[in-house]
Amino acid sequence: MKKILAIIALGLSISLVPYSASAHGPSPQKVEKSITIKADPAKVWAIVKDFGGIHKWHPGVASTKLEQKKDDNGDMATYRTLTFKDGGNVFEKLRSADDATMKLKYEIVTGTLPLTDYNAVMTVTKGENAGETTVTWVGRFYRLYKLNPPIPAGQDDETAIKAITGVFDSGLANLKKVAEGSK
Amino acid sequence: MKTHSIKSLKINHFIVFLLACAVNSICHAETKPLNHNFAYITNQGEDTVSVIDTALNQVINTIKVGKAPVGIAVSSTLQRVYISNVESQDISVIDASNNTVIDTIKIKGSPVGLALSPDSKTLYIADWFDNRILAMSTAQTNSIREVNVGDAPAGLTLSPDKQWLYVANRDSNDIAIIDTATLSINKRIKVGKHPYGVFISATGKYLVSVNVRDDSVSIINTKTNAQKKIKVGYHPYCAAMSADEKTLYVTNTQDDSVTVLNIATQKPIATIDVGNTPEGISIDDANHRAYIANWGSNSVSVIDTTTNKLLTTIKTGEKSRAFGQFILVK
């Protein structure tokens, strides 16, 4: 009986390995997207920096839960849980929201997206013309699969890039609508 | 023919230098012309290597290699450059005299970190997933020995007397010290969380481990193994020390900066903004310049190590990494 339990425990620990915070693949991936919005940078930045309010502009996000808690180092940090309309979710940590540079930095702690070790920066800058703003969203992450090839379908670089491209494209398009629409 | 083309290249560079002096008064401060050394930069996103002439700070060549190149090791003795292509699981060998790929060697596993023995006879290759180091003869590339190490071996470096190979085991949070004669582990030293880059100083006195998840570097006295941990920026990857062993430069990937540490006081003396997500760093000691590969902005930042100021930024290729010692001296 003891032996059976030990085997079950071993099986569990092995199946958990790919989802631990440690190992990741050797090649980080990047998705970078930009959009021009006809609104003042200050107004767009106010929307972007609201870490708990992403559901107000991202069409894929059903709800956001914002919370303060201690991180691994024992420091207080801001976290949010996003629930997607397709049923998935993601738990994210805010790294910084800097008013001077209008940069929002955050990272995924855990989640259902097909990728790992994700961090992102949203940058708001003055656009080319007066009253215009450019928003750039850059994500850096690794594929889910963490062993030597062959890489299974659904855990490869392409799958991870496609998922983030979808999040960024739909998000930026609707951010433009929301920012240009609200007075 | 080859001699002729190299000579004409040198003359061209000399003319460029003279022209630059004619229009730029800064030249008067330069007492001697710069050395034409070469920085080889791996571009993960476009499967190429950019070659930068460090006297001109210009890309003079772009070489097609295998898939997702990351690691690099250069031999000024052999005039060879070795590139690890992690996704095609092979090593590209470049002849530095004409910057062409002369060999591609298939590797079991996923090669990331590379380092050459000081005599250039052995190329050490870290397999990211199978937790082992391969030792390949540069003269006979089918002669490969191997040793098992800790989890996710990343950065590699060798003592100047070639006796010791140091391996950063990223997921074991330690450095393995391997006796190169027997290819066996002599000792393992605990460092900070997730060591990635390692660097050995010119005389072998200091070993530096860059600890990604700790936001720190460990400076280890190689005689006593005594260790001093110093905080740097967010998620540092790599480090390089000046040849006089006085100054250490560390790339902070998620702060887009380089921390400059004084080795004697063990304190930061400057933080220099560079491109986005800086990874690999090497110093051209003859020209007093540090070269930093920026993964996020597809460029190389050049720092003047006499002033610790950004000198220039050079456009390279998609997702520049340059993991390893990448300055080749002609």
XYZ file of C-alpha atoms in Angstrom:
513
model
C 0.000 0.000 0.000
C 2.783 2.348 1.003
C 4.561 1.515 -2.231
C 1.453 2.259 -4.313
C 1.040 5.620 -2.590
C 4.697 6.407 -3.264
C 4.230 5.618 -6.945
C 1.139 7.820 -7.109
C 3.023 10.647 -5.381
C 5.893 10.286 -7.840
C 3.485 10.345 -10.769
C 1.906 13.532 -9.453
C 5.192 15.299 -8.948
C 6.367 14.412 -12.462
C 3.155 15.615 -14.060
C 3.530 18.908 -12.210
C 7.078 19.549 -13.412
C 6.227 21.216 -16.736
C 4.036 23.768 -14.925
C 6.530 24.689 -12.223
C 8.120 28.133 -12.211
C 11.580 26.744 -12.904
C 12.513 25.350 -16.304
C 11.526 26.903 -19.612
C 12.594 26.513 -23.216
C 15.780 27.928 -24.692
C 14.287 30.446 -27.154
C 12.180 33.345 -25.868
C 9.439 34.529 -28.228
C 8.181 38.051 -28.808
C 4.955 39.630 -29.996
C 4.940 43.392 -30.567
C 1.843 45.303 -31.688
C 1.036 49.014 -31.958
C -2.045 51.113 -32.632
C -2.681 54.817 -33.194
C -5.547 56.268 -31.191
C -7.184 59.650 -31.767
C -7.172 60.748 -28.146
C -4.757 62.519 -25.821
C -1.925 60.381 -24.353
C -2.958 61.280 -20.782
C -6.459 59.981 -21.389
C -5.228 56.720 -22.981
C -2.656 56.215 -20.218
C -5.387 56.570 -17.567
C -7.208 53.639 -19.188
C -4.083 51.510 -19.741
C -2.609 51.934 -16.250
C -5.839 50.847 -14.521
C -4.534 47.329 -13.759
C -7.872 46.172 -12.353
C -9.912 47.584 -15.234
C -8.764 45.648 -18.309
C -12.235 44.097 -18.739
C -13.505 47.624 -19.460
C -11.620 47.682 -22.772
C -10.436 44.159 -23.647
C -13.198 42.247 -25.463
C -11.812 38.853 -24.433
C -11.876 39.552 -20.693
C -15.122 38.917 -18.799
C -13.970 40.118 -15.372
C -10.949 41.250 -13.346
C -10.286 40.633 -9.666
C -7.652 42.945 -8.167
C -5.816 42.086 -4.931
C -2.825 43.093 -2.829
C -0.679 40.359 -1.336
C 2.882 39.455 -0.470
C 5.109 38.139 -3.252
C 7.893 35.517 -3.021
C 10.223 38.034 -1.388
C 7.647 39.023 1.231
C 7.003 42.421 -0.367
C 3.460 43.674 -0.933
C 2.482 43.522 -4.596
C -0.559 44.031 -6.792
C -2.082 41.029 -8.550
C -5.080 40.558 -10.825
C -7.011 37.513 -11.946
C -8.523 37.792 -15.405
C -11.376 35.515 -16.381
C -11.647 35.170 -20.143
C -14.967 34.963 -21.965
C -13.890 31.564 -23.353
C -13.552 30.220 -19.798
C -9.768 30.435 -19.362
C -8.061 32.550 -16.760
C -4.758 34.126 -15.911
C -3.185 35.333 -12.646
C -0.869 38.311 -13.167
C 1.500 40.415 -11.078
C 1.908 44.151 -11.609
C 5.592 45.077 -11.824
C 5.250 48.819 -12.373
C 2.919 51.520 -13.689
C 5.114 54.566 -14.255
C 3.333 57.875 -14.933
C 6.545 59.609 -16.041
C 7.304 57.154 -18.864
C 3.693 55.901 -19.260
C 4.825 52.283 -19.135
C 2.845 49.440 -17.576
C 4.876 46.302 -16.823
C 3.365 43.026 -15.632
C 3.906 39.283 -15.757
C 1.860 36.087 -15.715
C 2.226 33.987 -12.567
C -0.071 31.136 -13.657
C -2.797 30.687 -16.229
C -4.438 28.676 -18.985
C -2.684 30.330 -21.951
C -0.431 27.885 -23.908
C 2.876 29.506 -22.866
C 5.157 30.114 -19.903
C 7.380 32.771 -18.294
C 5.409 35.628 -19.820
C 6.052 39.279 -19.169
C 4.714 42.302 -21.003
C 5.077 46.070 -21.351
C 2.388 48.468 -22.551
C 3.827 51.833 -23.553
C 1.799 54.976 -24.258
C 3.515 57.670 -26.342
C 2.509 60.857 -28.118
C 1.417 60.123 -31.691
C 2.670 61.771 -34.862
C -0.083 64.376 -34.940
C -1.582 66.517 -32.212
C -4.246 64.716 -30.206
C -2.945 61.303 -31.281
C -1.488 58.557 -29.164
C 0.460 55.408 -29.978
C 0.060 52.376 -27.753
C 2.672 49.620 -28.078
C 2.185 46.234 -26.437
C 5.188 43.890 -26.231
C 5.080 40.390 -24.771
C 8.037 38.062 -24.100
C 7.410 34.404 -23.322
C 8.403 30.780 -23.988
C 6.596 27.825 -25.527
C 4.947 25.374 -23.136
C 7.037 22.333 -24.080
C 10.213 21.957 -22.051
C 12.019 18.914 -23.431
C 14.111 18.120 -26.492
C 12.212 17.854 -29.811
C 9.922 16.526 -31.208
C 7.646 19.253 -29.861
C 3.981 18.225 -29.562
C 1.344 20.243 -31.430
C -0.280 22.838 -29.196
C 2.858 23.309 -27.074
C 5.116 24.859 -29.702
C 6.287 28.424 -30.423
C 3.615 28.989 -33.082
C 0.759 28.143 -30.691
C 2.097 30.514 -28.036
C 2.674 33.334 -30.553
C -0.814 32.869 -32.021
C -2.463 33.068 -28.590
C -0.711 36.322 -27.654
C -1.209 37.837 -31.108
C -4.943 37.216 -30.669
C -4.967 38.842 -27.221
C -3.020 41.915 -28.428
C -4.863 42.470 -31.742
C -8.371 42.243 -30.297
C -7.366 44.216 -27.210
C -5.732 47.120 -29.032
C -8.558 47.404 -31.575
C -11.111 47.740 -28.803
C -8.887 49.978 -26.667
C -8.936 52.397 -29.622
C -12.739 52.267 -29.783
C -13.156 52.785 -26.054
C -10.575 55.598 -25.842
C -11.938 57.428 -28.881
C -15.545 56.948 -27.805
C -15.499 58.033 -24.163
C -15.366 61.774 -23.533
C 43.944 37.035 -53.590
C 42.830 36.716 -49.985
C 45.833 38.746 -48.765
C 45.070 41.396 -51.310
C 41.428 41.757 -50.279
C 42.308 41.932 -46.592
C 44.934 44.559 -47.325
C 42.528 46.666 -49.362
C 39.935 46.340 -46.595
C 42.470 47.633 -44.095
C 43.362 50.549 -46.345
C 39.672 51.364 -46.733
C 39.225 51.344 -42.981
C 42.235 53.611 -42.631
C 40.746 56.062 -45.121
C 37.428 55.982 -43.257
C 39.336 56.707 -40.079
C 41.144 59.658 -41.649
C 37.898 61.035 -43.074
C 36.196 60.643 -39.709
C 39.072 62.592 -38.145
C 38.807 65.348 -40.713
C 35.189 66.053 -39.797
C 35.250 65.116 -36.143
C 37.374 67.043 -33.676
C 36.915 64.290 -31.050
C 39.585 62.400 -32.983
C 42.261 64.674 -31.642
C 41.766 63.111 -28.236
C 42.426 59.659 -29.700
C 46.158 59.129 -29.520
C 46.195 55.823 -31.373
C 43.929 54.294 -33.993
C 41.428 51.684 -32.857
C 42.007 47.986 -33.334
C 39.851 46.242 -35.886
C 38.429 43.495 -33.701
C 35.141 41.801 -34.473
C 31.951 41.224 -32.477
C 29.893 38.224 -33.598
C 26.215 38.587 -32.651
C 23.693 35.731 -32.866
C 20.233 36.781 -34.073
C 17.735 34.201 -32.809
C 14.748 35.482 -34.784
C 16.295 35.414 -38.260
C 18.866 32.597 -38.009
C 21.851 34.830 -38.691
C 25.048 36.170 -37.144
C 25.938 39.874 -37.509
C 29.646 40.693 -37.687
C 30.568 44.109 -36.260
C 33.938 45.749 -36.894
C 34.633 47.254 -33.464
C 36.819 50.061 -34.832
C 34.028 51.245 -37.139
C 31.077 50.096 -35.011
C 29.354 48.933 -38.160
C 27.957 45.604 -39.296
C 30.291 44.438 -42.070
C 28.736 41.026 -42.688
C 25.625 38.953 -41.961
C 26.018 35.178 -42.005
C 23.204 32.633 -42.352
C 23.465 29.870 -39.709
C 21.113 27.211 -38.213
C 17.745 27.732 -36.490
C 17.496 30.063 -33.464
C 21.198 30.700 -32.814
C 21.968 31.682 -29.220
C 25.404 30.681 -27.899
C 28.758 31.749 -29.231
C 32.438 31.016 -28.697
C 35.279 32.632 -30.635
C 38.844 31.491 -31.123
C 41.309 34.217 -32.048
C 43.965 31.469 -32.300
C 42.068 29.397 -34.865
C 40.177 32.365 -36.364
C 37.034 30.310 -35.917
C 33.618 31.183 -34.523
C 31.278 28.541 -33.084
C 27.512 29.120 -32.932
C 24.916 26.988 -31.110
C 21.664 26.687 -33.069
C 19.306 25.463 -30.394
C 16.216 24.738 -32.518
C 18.039 22.937 -35.353
C 20.219 21.168 -32.753
C 23.559 21.834 -34.372
C 26.736 23.915 -34.238
C 27.787 26.225 -37.088
C 31.524 26.721 -37.547
C 32.488 30.033 -39.158
C 35.869 30.769 -40.729
C 36.581 34.314 -39.519
C 38.986 35.066 -42.369
C 36.134 35.181 -44.898
C 33.066 34.937 -42.611
C 31.595 31.837 -44.213
C 30.151 28.732 -42.551
C 32.614 25.904 -43.174
C 30.946 23.177 -41.113
C 27.642 22.307 -39.422
C 27.819 19.684 -36.683
C 24.709 17.825 -35.524
C 24.384 17.622 -31.730
C 22.371 15.272 -29.537
C 20.109 17.559 -27.515
C 19.584 21.329 -27.487
C 22.853 23.292 -27.466
C 22.783 26.680 -25.716
C 25.943 27.716 -23.833
C 29.350 27.363 -25.520
C 32.931 27.916 -24.378
C 36.350 27.095 -25.759
C 39.331 25.879 -23.776
C 42.055 28.591 -23.704
C 44.158 26.501 -26.132
C 41.114 26.258 -28.482
C 41.450 22.464 -28.607
C 38.094 21.705 -26.966
C 34.655 23.223 -27.469
C 32.315 22.728 -24.512
C 28.592 22.622 -25.305
C 25.758 22.797 -22.753
C 22.640 20.740 -23.536
C 19.753 22.722 -22.018
C 17.350 19.817 -21.593
C 19.418 16.678 -21.061
C 21.547 18.161 -18.267
C 24.938 17.336 -19.704
C 27.990 19.011 -21.163
C 29.567 17.802 -24.386
C 33.305 18.230 -24.916
C 34.108 18.308 -28.619
C 37.567 18.285 -30.160
C 37.868 21.292 -32.497
C 40.351 19.398 -34.671
C 38.206 16.289 -34.892
C 34.576 17.293 -34.407
C 33.255 13.725 -34.325
C 35.250 13.158 -31.135
C 32.793 14.096 -28.394
C 32.956 13.216 -24.694
C 30.199 14.068 -22.206
C 29.532 14.661 -18.507
C 26.245 14.906 -16.620
C 25.753 18.062 -14.578
C 22.892 19.832 -12.771
C 19.555 20.925 -14.228
C 19.376 23.188 -17.292
C 23.081 23.946 -17.766
C 23.430 27.415 -19.298
C 26.585 29.548 -19.183
C 30.055 27.991 -19.463
C 33.529 29.374 -18.888
C 37.049 28.014 -18.332
C 39.911 28.931 -16.036
C 42.836 30.540 -17.928
C 45.010 27.480 -17.079
C 42.275 25.346 -18.769
C 42.081 23.028 -15.756
C 38.539 23.949 -14.695
C 35.266 24.275 -16.551
C 32.557 26.240 -14.738
C 28.917 25.461 -15.537
C 25.889 27.497 -14.414
C 23.139 25.013 -13.610
C 20.146 27.286 -13.939
C 17.555 25.070 -12.317
C 19.845 23.625 -9.612
C 20.938 27.106 -8.442
C 24.604 26.162 -8.436
C 27.873 26.259 -10.358
C 29.490 22.926 -11.183
C 33.284 22.945 -11.277
C 34.479 20.295 -13.690
C 38.014 18.954 -13.918
C 38.691 19.132 -17.656
C 41.359 16.394 -17.532
C 38.948 13.741 -16.254
C 35.716 15.477 -17.298
C 34.214 14.881 -13.867
C 32.584 17.181 -11.326
C 35.037 18.332 -8.679
C 32.681 20.533 -6.691
C 29.330 22.292 -6.806
C 28.930 25.793 -5.358
C 25.506 27.151 -4.359
C 24.853 30.592 -5.832
C 21.698 32.708 -6.182
C 18.449 31.647 -7.854
C 18.709 30.665 -11.549
C 22.328 31.301 -12.531
C 22.511 31.861 -16.300
C 25.669 33.678 -17.422
C 29.110 32.974 -15.943
C 32.336 34.888 -16.419
C 35.924 34.239 -15.344
C 38.249 37.224 -14.926
C 41.437 37.605 -16.988
C 43.786 36.067 -14.397
C 41.203 33.570 -13.169
C 40.975 35.239 -9.757
C 37.220 35.926 -9.892
C 34.331 33.813 -11.090
C 31.051 35.653 -11.623
C 27.648 33.985 -11.644
C 24.654 36.017 -12.841
C 21.571 34.978 -10.858
C 18.421 35.797 -12.851
C 15.702 35.258 -10.253
C 17.684 36.834 -7.413
C 18.476 39.979 -9.366
C 22.055 39.539 -8.238
C 25.572 38.509 -9.191
C 27.764 36.210 -7.081
C 31.437 37.157 -7.172
C 33.409 34.078 -6.177
C 37.072 34.025 -5.190
C 38.288 30.975 -7.134
C 41.023 30.191 -4.585
C 38.822 30.107 -1.496
C 35.358 29.777 -3.072
C 34.297 32.652 -0.790
C 31.307 34.366 -2.326
C 29.889 37.876 -2.261
C 26.392 38.463 -3.601
C 25.590 41.917 -4.982
C 22.156 43.171 -6.077
C 21.899 44.447 -9.645
C 18.847 45.216 -11.864
C 15.767 43.140 -12.677
C 16.449 39.685 -14.159
C 20.150 39.999 -15.053
C 21.493 37.540 -17.651
C 25.176 38.034 -18.395
C 28.316 39.775 -17.161
C 31.789 40.728 -18.383
C 34.747 42.114 -16.440
C 37.392 44.536 -17.679
C 40.826 42.964 -18.277
C 42.285 44.870 -15.285
C 39.688 43.068 -13.081
C 38.463 46.388 -11.676
C 35.020 46.736 -13.220
C 32.120 44.367 -13.871
C 29.322 45.031 -16.384
C 25.991 43.214 -15.955
C 23.027 43.174 -18.360
C 19.618 43.630 -16.693
C 17.185 42.096 -19.176
C 13.980 43.518 -17.748
C 15.307 46.946 -16.788
C 16.833 47.560 -20.226
C 20.071 48.609 -18.543
C 23.634 47.646 -17.642
C 24.855 47.844 -14.043
C 28.529 48.791 -13.605
C 30.099 47.413 -10.411
C 33.397 48.352 -8.820
C 35.078 45.067 -7.864
C 37.204 46.544 -5.041
C 34.319 48.275 -3.229
C 31.720 45.749 -4.487
C 29.370 48.671 -5.109
C 27.516 49.841 -8.216
C 29.124 52.918 -9.761
C 26.768 53.463 -12.707
C 23.605 52.251 -14.386
C 23.551 52.742 -18.140
C 20.357 52.625 -20.224
C 20.801 50.362 -23.263
C 18.376 48.741 -25.737
C 15.431 46.526 -24.762
C 16.058 43.173 -23.074
C 19.881 43.225 -23.127
C 21.366 39.703 -22.984
C 24.932 38.925 -24.091
C 27.867 41.197 -23.258
C 31.566 41.142 -24.177
C 34.336 43.680 -23.752
C 36.791 44.701 -26.443
C 39.596 45.504 -24.021
C 41.992 46.957 -26.597
C 39.388 49.543 -27.622
C 37.820 50.008 -24.140
C 34.313 49.254 -25.298
C 31.608 46.916 -24.072
C 29.188 45.411 -26.591
C 25.675 44.464 -25.478
C 23.205 42.435 -27.578
C 19.626 43.737 -27.184
C 17.116 40.929 -27.782
C 14.119 43.253 -27.566
C 15.298 45.990 -29.926
C 17.353 43.949 -32.435
C 20.505 45.943 -31.846
C 23.855 46.179 -30.091
C 24.621 48.955 -27.586
C 28.239 50.073 -27.319
C 29.499 51.450 -23.997
C 32.754 53.387 -23.626
C 34.315 51.662 -20.612
C 36.564 54.645 -19.854
C 33.560 56.935 -19.277
C 30.809 54.332 -18.690
C 28.575 56.153 -21.159
C 26.616 54.821 -24.108
C 28.696 55.458 -27.222
C 26.409 54.264 -29.990
C 23.730 51.740 -30.950
C 24.157 49.433 -33.939
C 21.215 47.818 -35.748
C 21.814 44.065 -35.988
C 19.206 41.340 -36.637
C 15.933 40.087 -35.151
C 16.306 39.083 -31.463
C 20.045 39.523 -30.855
C 21.382 37.339 -28.030
C 25.137 36.649 -28.304
C 25.389 34.357 -25.283
C 29.116 33.823 -24.644
C 32.444 35.567 -25.252
C 31.960 37.041 -28.717
C 34.876 39.429 -29.444
C 37.375 38.021 -31.930
C 40.834 39.590 -32.098
C 42.424 39.514 -35.539
